[in-house]
Amino acid sequence: MLSFADKPTLTGELVTLRPVEVHDAVHLAGIEPETLRLTGSHRTHDLPALERWYATRAEHTDRLDLAIVERATGEVAGEVVLNNLDLDNHSCSFRILLVGARFYGRGLGSEATRLVLGHAFEVVGVHRVELEVYSFNPRARRVYEKAGFVHEGIKRHALLWLGEWVDAEIMSVLAEEWAAR
C-alpha cells in the first residue's frame, strides 16, 4: 500500500531534504513577502502556530514534509511537500517553497523537486504527481517543466491577490514520463 509513513533524508549536490522538525519553524516563519505572493499565501502564521504544525508532521502517513537544507551553508532554504495522497488513484500533490530571494535562481528548488519526485515515483510508487502554479510565477513553471510536469489546464480566477484575480495552471507528471527521463 502507498504511504508516506517513511520520512527519508534525500541528498543531492546542492541540497539535503530531511524531515521537518519543530526548530525549522523559526526559518519558515521568516518567509519574505515575494514568496508569499508567489505561493498565493494570504497570511503568515506566528511562530508558536508553526511550531505546533511542524511538531505533528511525522505523524502523517498521507503526506511528506521535508525541509530543504542548502548543503553549502546548512541553512534551511524552504520546504518541499508531497500531500493529498490518494490511495485509490495512486496520486498525490506537490508543493515547494523557498523562504526568500537569496535562495532563488540557484538550482536549489530544481534539485529538491527532482529528489522528491524520484522518491515519490521510484520508492513510494505513486503513478501521478500534480501541482498548481499561479500565472504570475513563470520561473516556477519553467522549473516544473524541466522536472517533467506537463500542462493540463487552467483554473480560472483561482486566487484573489490584492484585488486582482489570478489564474492557476494545473500541471502533472506521470510515472512513465518520469521513468522515460
Coordinates of N, CA, C and O in Angstrom, one line a residue:
M1 N 0.8 -1.2 0.0 CA 0.0 0.0 0.0 C 0.9 1.2 0.0 O 1.9 1.3 0.7
L2 N 0.4 2.2 -0.7 CA 1.2 3.5 -0.8 C 1.1 4.2 0.6 O 0.1 4.2 1.2
S3 N 2.2 4.8 1.0 CA 2.2 5.5 2.2 C 3.4 6.5 2.3 O 4.5 6.2 1.7
F4 N 3.3 7.6 3.0 CA 4.4 8.5 3.3 C 4.8 8.3 4.7 O 5.3 9.3 5.3
A5 N 4.6 7.1 5.3 CA 5.0 6.9 6.7 C 6.5 7.0 6.9 O 7.0 7.5 7.9
D6 N 7.2 6.5 5.9 CA 8.7 6.6 6.0 C 9.1 8.1 5.6 O 8.6 8.6 4.6
K7 N 9.8 8.7 6.5 CA 10.3 10.1 6.3 C 11.8 10.1 6.1 O 12.6 10.2 7.0
P8 N 12.1 10.0 4.8 CA 13.6 9.8 4.4 C 14.3 11.1 4.4 O 13.8 12.2 4.5
T9 N 15.6 11.0 4.4 CA 16.5 12.1 4.1 C 17.1 11.8 2.7 O 17.6 10.7 2.4
L10 N 16.9 12.8 1.8 CA 17.4 12.7 0.4 C 18.5 13.7 0.2 O 18.3 14.9 0.5
T11 N 19.6 13.3 -0.4 CA 20.7 14.1 -0.5 C 21.1 14.3 -2.0 O 21.2 13.3 -2.7
G12 N 21.3 15.5 -2.4 CA 21.7 15.9 -3.7 C 23.0 16.6 -3.6 O 23.6 16.7 -2.6
E13 N 23.4 17.2 -4.7 CA 24.7 18.0 -4.7 C 24.5 19.3 -4.0 O 25.4 19.8 -3.3
L14 N 23.4 20.0 -4.2 CA 23.1 21.3 -3.6 C 22.3 21.3 -2.3 O 22.5 22.2 -1.5
V15 N 21.4 20.3 -2.2 CA 20.5 20.3 -1.0 C 20.4 19.0 -0.4 O 20.7 17.9 -1.0
T16 N 20.1 19.0 0.9 CA 19.6 17.8 1.6 C 18.2 18.1 2.0 O 17.8 19.1 2.5
L17 N 17.3 17.1 1.7 CA 15.9 17.1 2.1 C 15.8 16.2 3.3 O 16.2 15.0 3.2
R18 N 15.3 16.7 4.4 CA 15.2 15.9 5.6 C 13.8 16.2 6.2 O 13.2 17.3 6.0
P19 N 13.3 15.3 7.0 CA 12.0 15.5 7.7 C 12.0 16.9 8.4 O 13.0 17.2 9.1
V20 N 10.9 17.6 8.3 CA 10.8 18.9 9.0 C 10.8 18.6 10.5 O 10.3 17.6 11.0
E21 N 11.3 19.6 11.3 CA 11.4 19.5 12.7 C 10.9 20.8 13.3 O 10.8 21.8 12.6
V22 N 10.5 20.7 14.6 CA 10.0 21.9 15.3 C 10.9 23.1 15.1 O 10.4 24.2 14.8
H23 N 12.2 22.9 15.2 CA 13.0 24.1 15.2 C 13.1 24.7 13.7 O 13.6 25.8 13.6
D24 N 12.6 24.0 12.7 CA 12.5 24.6 11.4 C 11.5 25.8 11.3 O 11.6 26.6 10.4
A25 N 10.6 25.8 12.2 CA 9.6 26.8 12.2 C 10.1 28.2 12.2 O 9.6 29.1 11.5
V26 N 11.2 28.4 12.9 CA 11.8 29.8 13.0 C 12.3 30.2 11.6 O 12.2 31.4 11.3
H27 N 12.8 29.3 10.8 CA 13.3 29.7 9.5 C 12.1 29.9 8.5 O 12.1 30.9 7.7
L28 N 11.1 29.1 8.7 CA 9.9 29.3 7.8 C 9.0 30.4 8.2 O 8.2 30.8 7.4
A29 N 9.1 30.9 9.4 CA 8.3 32.0 9.9 C 8.8 33.3 9.2 O 8.1 34.3 9.1
G30 N 10.0 33.3 8.7 CA 10.6 34.4 8.1 C 10.4 34.5 6.6 O 11.3 35.1 5.9
I31 N 9.4 33.9 6.1 CA 9.1 33.9 4.7 C 9.0 35.4 4.2 O 8.2 36.2 4.7
E32 N 9.7 35.7 3.1 CA 9.6 37.0 2.5 C 8.3 37.3 1.8 O 7.7 36.3 1.3
P33 N 7.8 38.5 1.7 CA 6.6 38.9 1.1 C 6.5 38.4 -0.4 O 5.4 37.9 -0.8
E34 N 7.6 38.4 -1.1 CA 7.5 37.9 -2.5 C 7.2 36.4 -2.6 O 6.5 36.0 -3.4
T35 N 7.8 35.7 -1.6 CA 7.5 34.2 -1.6 C 6.0 34.0 -1.2 O 5.4 33.1 -1.8
L36 N 5.5 34.8 -0.3 CA 4.0 34.7 0.0 C 3.2 34.9 -1.3 O 2.3 34.2 -1.5
R37 N 3.6 35.9 -2.0 CA 2.8 36.2 -3.3 C 2.9 35.1 -4.3 O 1.9 34.6 -4.8
L38 N 4.2 34.6 -4.5 CA 4.4 33.5 -5.5 C 3.6 32.2 -5.1 O 3.2 31.5 -6.0
T39 N 3.5 32.0 -3.8 CA 2.8 30.8 -3.4 C 1.3 31.0 -3.1 O 0.5 30.1 -2.8
G40 N 0.8 32.3 -3.3 CA -0.6 32.6 -3.0 C -1.0 32.5 -1.6 O -2.1 32.3 -1.3
S41 N 0.0 32.7 -0.7 CA -0.3 32.6 0.7 C -0.8 34.0 1.3 O 0.0 34.9 1.3
H42 N -2.0 34.1 1.7 CA -2.5 35.3 2.1 C -2.1 35.7 3.5 O -2.2 36.9 3.9
R43 N -1.7 34.8 4.3 CA -1.3 35.2 5.7 C -0.1 34.3 6.1 O 0.1 33.2 5.7
T44 N 0.6 34.9 7.1 CA 1.7 34.1 7.7 C 1.2 33.6 9.0 O 0.2 34.1 9.5
H45 N 1.9 32.7 9.6 CA 1.5 32.2 10.9 C 2.5 32.6 11.9 O 3.7 32.7 11.6
D46 N 2.1 32.8 13.2 CA 3.1 33.1 14.2 C 3.9 31.9 14.5 O 3.6 30.8 14.2
L47 N 5.0 32.2 15.2 CA 6.0 31.1 15.5 C 5.4 30.0 16.3 O 5.6 28.8 15.9
P48 N 4.6 30.2 17.3 CA 4.0 29.1 18.1 C 3.1 28.2 17.2 O 3.1 27.0 17.4
A49 N 2.3 28.9 16.3 CA 1.5 28.1 15.4 C 2.3 27.2 14.5 O 1.9 26.0 14.3
L50 N 3.3 27.8 13.9 CA 4.2 27.0 13.1 C 4.9 25.9 13.8 O 5.1 24.8 13.3
E51 N 5.3 26.1 15.0 CA 6.0 25.1 15.8 C 5.0 23.9 16.1 O 5.4 22.7 16.0
R52 N 3.8 24.3 16.4 CA 2.8 23.2 16.6 C 2.6 22.4 15.3 O 2.4 21.2 15.3
W53 N 2.5 23.1 14.2 CA 2.3 22.4 12.9 C 3.5 21.5 12.6 O 3.3 20.3 12.3
Y54 N 4.7 22.0 12.7 CA 5.9 21.1 12.4 C 6.1 20.0 13.3 O 6.6 18.9 13.0
A55 N 5.6 20.2 14.6 CA 5.7 19.1 15.6 C 4.9 17.9 15.2 O 5.2 16.8 15.7
T56 N 3.9 18.0 14.4 CA 3.0 16.9 14.1 C 3.2 16.3 12.7 O 2.5 15.3 12.3
R57 N 4.1 16.8 11.9 CA 4.3 16.3 10.5 C 4.7 14.8 10.4 O 4.3 14.1 9.5
A58 N 5.5 14.4 11.4 CA 6.0 13.0 11.3 C 4.9 12.0 11.6 O 5.0 10.8 11.2
E59 N 3.8 12.4 12.1 CA 2.7 11.5 12.4 C 1.8 11.1 11.2 O 1.1 10.2 11.2
H60 N 2.0 11.9 10.1 CA 1.1 11.7 9.0 C 1.6 10.7 8.0 O 2.7 10.9 7.5
T61 N 0.8 9.8 7.6 CA 1.2 8.8 6.5 C 0.7 9.2 5.2 O 1.1 8.6 4.2
D62 N -0.1 10.3 5.1 CA -0.6 10.7 3.8 C 0.1 11.9 3.3 O -0.4 12.6 2.3
R63 N 1.2 12.3 3.9 CA 1.9 13.5 3.4 C 3.4 13.3 3.9 O 3.7 12.6 4.8
L64 N 4.2 14.0 3.1 CA 5.7 14.0 3.4 C 6.2 15.4 3.3 O 6.1 16.1 2.3
D65 N 6.6 16.0 4.5 CA 7.0 17.3 4.6 C 8.5 17.3 4.9 O 9.0 16.8 5.9
L66 N 9.3 17.8 3.9 CA 10.8 17.8 4.1 C 11.3 19.2 4.0 O 10.9 20.1 3.2
A67 N 12.3 19.5 4.9 CA 13.0 20.8 4.9 C 14.0 20.7 3.8 O 14.7 19.7 3.6
I68 N 14.2 21.8 3.1 CA 15.2 22.0 2.1 C 16.4 22.7 2.8 O 16.3 23.8 3.2
V69 N 17.5 21.9 2.9 CA 18.7 22.5 3.6 C 19.8 22.7 2.6 O 20.2 21.7 1.9
E70 N 20.3 23.9 2.4 CA 21.3 24.1 1.5 C 22.6 23.5 2.0 O 23.0 23.8 3.2
R71 N 23.2 22.6 1.3 CA 24.4 21.9 1.8 C 25.6 22.8 2.0 O 26.3 22.6 3.0
A72 N 25.8 23.8 1.2 CA 26.9 24.7 1.3 C 26.9 25.5 2.6 O 28.0 25.8 3.2
T73 N 25.8 25.8 3.1 CA 25.7 26.7 4.2 C 25.0 26.1 5.5 O 25.1 26.6 6.6
G74 N 24.3 25.0 5.2 CA 23.5 24.4 6.3 C 22.2 25.1 6.6 O 21.5 24.8 7.6
E75 N 21.9 26.2 5.9 CA 20.7 27.0 6.1 C 19.4 26.3 5.6 O 19.5 25.6 4.5
V76 N 18.3 26.4 6.3 CA 17.0 25.9 5.9 C 16.6 26.9 4.8 O 16.3 28.1 5.1
A77 N 16.5 26.4 3.6 CA 16.1 27.3 2.4 C 14.6 27.3 2.1 O 14.1 28.1 1.4
G78 N 13.9 26.3 2.7 CA 12.5 26.2 2.4 C 12.0 24.8 2.8 O 12.5 24.1 3.6
E79 N 10.9 24.4 2.1 CA 10.3 23.1 2.3 C 9.7 22.6 1.0 O 9.4 23.3 0.1
V80 N 9.7 21.3 0.9 CA 9.0 20.6 -0.2 C 8.1 19.6 0.4 O 8.4 18.9 1.4
V81 N 6.9 19.5 -0.2 CA 5.8 18.7 0.4 C 5.1 17.8 -0.7 O 4.8 18.3 -1.8
L82 N 4.9 16.6 -0.4 CA 4.0 15.7 -1.1 C 2.8 15.5 -0.2 O 3.0 15.1 1.0
N83 N 1.6 15.8 -0.7 CA 0.4 15.7 0.2 C -0.8 15.3 -0.6 O -0.6 15.0 -1.8
N84 N -1.9 15.2 0.1 CA -3.2 14.8 -0.6 C -3.0 13.4 -1.2 O -3.4 13.2 -2.4
L85 N -2.3 12.5 -0.5 CA -2.1 11.1 -1.1 C -3.5 10.5 -1.3 O -4.3 10.3 -0.4
D86 N -3.7 10.1 -2.5 CA -5.0 9.4 -3.0 C -4.6 8.0 -3.2 O -4.1 7.6 -4.2
L87 N -4.9 7.1 -2.2 CA -4.6 5.7 -2.3 C -5.2 5.0 -3.4 O -4.6 4.1 -4.1
D88 N -6.5 5.3 -3.7 CA -7.2 4.6 -4.7 C -6.7 4.9 -6.1 O -6.7 4.0 -7.0
N89 N -6.2 6.1 -6.3 CA -5.7 6.5 -7.7 C -4.2 6.7 -7.8 O -3.7 7.2 -8.8
H90 N -3.5 6.3 -6.7 CA -2.0 6.3 -6.7 C -1.5 7.7 -7.1 O -0.5 7.8 -7.9
S91 N -2.0 8.7 -6.5 CA -1.6 10.1 -6.9 C -1.4 10.9 -5.6 O -1.9 10.6 -4.5
C92 N -0.7 12.0 -5.8 CA -0.5 13.0 -4.7 C -0.3 14.4 -5.3 O -0.1 14.5 -6.5
S93 N -0.3 15.3 -4.5 CA 0.0 16.7 -4.9 C 1.4 17.1 -4.4 O 2.0 16.4 -3.5
F94 N 2.0 18.1 -5.0 CA 3.3 18.6 -4.8 C 3.3 20.1 -4.5 O 2.5 20.8 -5.2
R95 N 4.1 20.5 -3.6 CA 4.3 22.0 -3.5 C 5.7 22.2 -2.9 O 6.3 21.3 -2.3
I96 N 6.2 23.4 -3.2 CA 7.6 23.7 -2.8 C 7.6 25.2 -2.4 O 6.8 26.0 -3.0
L97 N 8.4 25.6 -1.5 CA 8.6 27.0 -1.1 C 10.0 27.2 -0.7 O 10.6 26.4 0.0
L98 N 10.6 28.3 -1.3 CA 11.9 28.8 -0.8 C 11.6 30.0 -0.1 O 10.8 30.9 -0.5
V99 N 12.2 30.2 1.1 CA 11.8 31.2 2.0 C 12.1 32.6 1.5 O 11.4 33.6 2.0
G100 N 13.0 32.8 0.6 CA 13.3 34.2 0.2 C 14.2 34.2 -1.0 O 14.7 33.2 -1.5
A101 N 14.3 35.4 -1.6 CA 15.0 35.6 -2.8 C 16.5 35.2 -2.8 O 17.0 34.8 -3.9
R102 N 17.1 35.2 -1.7 CA 18.5 34.8 -1.7 C 18.7 33.3 -2.1 O 19.8 32.9 -2.4
F103 N 17.6 32.6 -2.1 CA 17.7 31.1 -2.5 C 17.1 30.9 -3.9 O 17.2 29.8 -4.4
Y104 N 16.6 32.0 -4.5 CA 16.0 31.8 -5.9 C 17.2 31.7 -6.9 O 18.2 32.3 -6.8
G105 N 16.9 31.0 -8.0 CA 17.8 31.1 -9.2 C 19.1 30.4 -9.0 O 20.0 30.6 -9.8
R106 N 19.2 29.5 -8.0 CA 20.5 28.9 -7.7 C 20.4 27.4 -7.9 O 21.4 26.7 -7.6
G107 N 19.3 26.9 -8.3 CA 19.1 25.4 -8.6 C 18.7 24.6 -7.4 O 18.5 23.4 -7.5
L108 N 18.5 25.3 -6.2 CA 18.1 24.6 -5.0 C 16.7 24.0 -5.2 O 16.4 22.8 -4.9
G109 N 15.7 24.8 -5.7 CA 14.4 24.3 -5.9 C 14.3 23.2 -7.0 O 13.5 22.3 -6.8
S110 N 15.1 23.4 -8.0 CA 15.1 22.4 -9.1 C 15.6 21.0 -8.6 O 15.0 20.0 -8.8
E111 N 16.7 21.1 -7.8 CA 17.2 19.8 -7.3 C 16.2 19.2 -6.3 O 16.0 18.0 -6.3
A112 N 15.7 20.0 -5.4 CA 14.7 19.5 -4.4 C 13.5 18.9 -5.1 O 13.0 17.8 -4.7
T113 N 13.0 19.5 -6.2 CA 11.9 18.9 -6.9 C 12.3 17.6 -7.5 O 11.5 16.6 -7.4
R114 N 13.4 17.5 -8.1 CA 13.8 16.2 -8.7 C 14.0 15.1 -7.7 O 13.6 14.0 -7.9
L115 N 14.6 15.5 -6.5 CA 14.8 14.5 -5.5 C 13.5 13.9 -4.9 O 13.3 12.7 -4.8
V116 N 12.6 14.8 -4.7 CA 11.3 14.4 -4.0 C 10.4 13.6 -5.1 O 9.8 12.7 -4.7
L117 N 10.5 14.0 -6.3 CA 9.8 13.3 -7.4 C 10.4 11.9 -7.5 O 9.6 10.9 -7.7
G118 N 11.7 11.8 -7.5 CA 12.3 10.5 -7.6 C 11.8 9.6 -6.5 O 11.5 8.4 -6.7
H119 N 11.7 10.1 -5.3 CA 11.3 9.3 -4.1 C 9.8 8.9 -4.3 O 9.4 7.8 -4.1
A120 N 9.0 9.9 -4.8 CA 7.6 9.6 -5.0 C 7.3 8.4 -6.0 O 6.6 7.5 -5.7
F121 N 8.0 8.5 -7.1 CA 7.8 7.5 -8.2 C 8.6 6.2 -7.9 O 8.1 5.1 -8.1
E122 N 9.8 6.3 -7.5 CA 10.7 5.2 -7.5 C 10.7 4.4 -6.2 O 10.9 3.2 -6.2
V123 N 10.3 5.1 -5.1 CA 10.3 4.4 -3.8 C 8.8 4.2 -3.3 O 8.5 3.0 -3.0
V124 N 8.1 5.2 -3.3 CA 6.7 5.1 -2.8 C 5.8 4.4 -3.9 O 4.9 3.6 -3.5
G125 N 6.0 4.7 -5.1 CA 5.3 4.0 -6.2 C 4.0 4.7 -6.6 O 3.1 4.1 -7.1
V126 N 4.0 6.1 -6.5 CA 2.8 6.8 -7.0 C 2.8 6.7 -8.5 O 3.8 6.5 -9.1
H127 N 1.6 7.0 -9.1 CA 1.5 7.0 -10.6 C 1.5 8.4 -11.1 O 1.9 8.7 -12.2
R128 N 1.0 9.3 -10.3 CA 0.8 10.7 -10.8 C 1.1 11.7 -9.6 O 0.7 11.5 -8.5
V129 N 1.8 12.8 -10.0 CA 2.0 13.9 -9.1 C 1.5 15.1 -9.8 O 1.9 15.4 -10.9
E130 N 0.7 15.9 -9.0 CA 0.2 17.1 -9.6 C 0.5 18.4 -8.8 O 0.8 18.2 -7.6
L131 N 0.3 19.5 -9.4 CA 0.6 20.8 -8.8 C -0.3 21.9 -9.4 O -0.8 21.7 -10.5
E132 N -0.3 23.0 -8.7 CA -0.9 24.2 -9.3 C 0.2 25.3 -9.2 O 0.9 25.4 -8.2
V133 N 0.3 26.1 -10.3 CA 1.3 27.2 -10.2 C 0.5 28.5 -10.8 O -0.2 28.4 -11.7
Y134 N 0.7 29.6 -10.1 CA 0.0 30.8 -10.4 C 0.6 31.4 -11.7 O 1.8 31.4 -11.9
S135 N -0.3 32.1 -12.5 CA 0.2 32.7 -13.7 C 1.3 33.7 -13.6 O 2.0 34.0 -14.5
F136 N 1.4 34.3 -12.4 CA 2.4 35.4 -12.2 C 3.7 34.7 -11.7 O 4.6 35.5 -11.2
N137 N 3.9 33.4 -11.9 CA 5.1 32.7 -11.4 C 5.7 31.9 -12.5 O 5.8 30.7 -12.4
P138 N 6.1 32.6 -13.7 CA 6.7 31.8 -14.8 C 8.0 31.1 -14.4 O 8.3 30.1 -15.0
R139 N 8.8 31.6 -13.5 CA 10.0 31.0 -13.1 C 9.7 29.6 -12.6 O 10.4 28.6 -12.9
A140 N 8.7 29.5 -11.7 CA 8.4 28.2 -11.1 C 7.9 27.2 -12.2 O 8.2 26.1 -12.3
R141 N 7.1 27.8 -13.2 CA 6.6 26.9 -14.2 C 7.8 26.3 -15.0 O 7.7 25.1 -15.4
R142 N 8.8 27.1 -15.3 CA 9.9 26.6 -16.1 C 10.6 25.4 -15.3 O 11.0 24.4 -15.8
V143 N 10.8 25.6 -13.9 CA 11.4 24.6 -13.1 C 10.5 23.3 -13.2 O 11.1 22.2 -13.4
Y144 N 9.2 23.4 -13.1 CA 8.3 22.3 -13.2 C 8.4 21.6 -14.5 O 8.4 20.4 -14.6
E145 N 8.4 22.4 -15.6 CA 8.5 21.8 -16.9 C 9.9 21.0 -17.1 O 9.9 19.9 -17.6
K146 N 11.0 21.6 -16.6 CA 12.3 20.9 -16.6 C 12.2 19.6 -15.9 O 12.9 18.6 -16.2
A147 N 11.4 19.5 -14.8 CA 11.3 18.3 -14.0 C 10.4 17.3 -14.6 O 10.2 16.2 -14.1
G148 N 9.7 17.7 -15.7 CA 8.8 16.7 -16.4 C 7.3 17.0 -16.3 O 6.5 16.3 -16.8
F149 N 6.9 18.0 -15.5 CA 5.5 18.3 -15.4 C 5.0 18.8 -16.7 O 5.6 19.6 -17.5
V150 N 3.7 18.5 -17.0 CA 3.0 18.8 -18.3 C 1.8 19.6 -17.9 O 1.1 19.3 -17.0
H151 N 1.5 20.7 -18.7 CA 0.4 21.5 -18.6 C -0.9 20.7 -18.9 O -1.0 19.9 -19.8
E152 N -1.9 20.8 -18.0 CA -3.2 20.1 -18.1 C -4.3 21.0 -18.3 O -5.3 20.7 -19.0
G153 N -4.3 22.2 -17.7 CA -5.4 23.1 -17.8 C -5.2 24.3 -16.9 O -4.2 24.5 -16.3
I154 N -6.2 25.1 -16.9 CA -6.2 26.4 -16.2 C -7.4 26.4 -15.2 O -8.5 26.1 -15.6
K155 N -7.1 26.7 -14.0 CA -8.2 27.1 -13.0 C -8.3 28.6 -13.1 O -7.5 29.3 -12.6
R156 N -9.4 29.1 -13.7 CA -9.6 30.5 -13.9 C -9.9 31.2 -12.6 O -10.7 30.6 -11.8
H157 N -9.3 32.3 -12.4 CA -9.6 33.2 -11.2 C -9.5 32.3 -9.9 O -10.4 32.4 -9.1
A158 N -8.4 31.6 -9.8 CA -8.3 30.7 -8.6 C -7.8 31.4 -7.4 O -7.9 30.9 -6.3
L159 N -7.2 32.6 -7.6 CA -6.6 33.3 -6.5 C -7.0 34.8 -6.6 O -6.9 35.4 -7.7
L160 N -7.4 35.4 -5.5 CA -7.6 36.8 -5.5 C -6.5 37.5 -4.7 O -6.3 37.2 -3.5
W161 N -5.6 38.2 -5.5 CA -4.4 38.8 -4.9 C -4.4 40.3 -5.0 O -4.4 40.8 -6.1
L162 N -4.5 41.0 -3.9 CA -4.6 42.4 -3.9 C -5.6 43.0 -4.9 O -5.3 43.9 -5.6
G163 N -6.8 42.4 -4.8 CA -7.9 42.9 -5.7 C -7.9 42.4 -7.1 O -8.8 42.8 -7.9
E164 N -6.9 41.6 -7.5 CA -6.8 41.1 -8.9 C -7.0 39.6 -8.9 O -6.4 38.9 -8.1
W165 N -7.7 39.1 -9.8 CA -7.9 37.7 -10.0 C -6.7 37.1 -10.8 O -6.3 37.7 -11.8
V166 N -6.3 35.9 -10.3 CA -5.1 35.3 -10.9 C -5.5 33.8 -11.2 O -6.1 33.1 -10.4
D167 N -5.1 33.4 -12.4 CA -5.3 32.0 -12.8 C -4.3 31.1 -12.3 O -3.1 31.5 -12.0
A168 N -4.6 29.8 -12.1 CA -3.7 28.8 -11.7 C -3.6 27.8 -12.8 O -4.6 27.3 -13.3
E169 N -2.4 27.4 -13.1 CA -2.2 26.4 -14.1 C -2.0 25.0 -13.4 O -1.3 24.9 -12.4
I170 N -2.7 24.0 -13.9 CA -2.6 22.7 -13.3 C -1.6 21.9 -14.2 O -1.7 21.9 -15.4
M171 N -0.7 21.3 -13.5 CA 0.4 20.5 -14.2 C 0.5 19.2 -13.5 O 0.2 19.0 -12.3
S172 N 1.0 18.2 -14.2 CA 1.2 16.9 -13.6 C 2.3 16.2 -14.3 O 2.7 16.5 -15.4
V173 N 2.9 15.2 -13.7 CA 3.9 14.3 -14.3 C 3.4 12.8 -13.9 O 3.0 12.6 -12.7
L174 N 3.5 11.9 -14.8 CA 3.1 10.5 -14.6 C 4.4 9.7 -14.4 O 5.4 10.0 -14.9
A175 N 4.2 8.5 -13.8 CA 5.3 7.6 -13.5 C 6.0 7.2 -14.8 O 7.3 7.2 -14.8
E176 N 5.3 6.9 -15.9 CA 6.0 6.5 -17.1 C 6.8 7.7 -17.8 O 7.8 7.5 -18.4
E177 N 6.3 8.9 -17.6 CA 7.0 10.1 -18.1 C 8.3 10.3 -17.2 O 9.4 10.6 -17.8
W178 N 8.2 10.1 -15.9 CA 9.3 10.2 -15.1 C 10.4 9.2 -15.4 O 11.6 9.5 -15.5
A179 N 9.9 7.9 -15.6 CA 10.9 6.8 -15.9 C 11.6 7.0 -17.3 O 12.7 6.6 -17.4
A180 N 10.9 7.7 -18.2 CA 11.5 7.9 -19.5 C 12.5 9.0 -19.6 O 13.2 9.2 -20.5
R181 N 12.6 9.8 -18.5 CA 13.6 10.9 -18.5 C 15.0 10.4 -18.4 O 15.6 9.9 -17.9

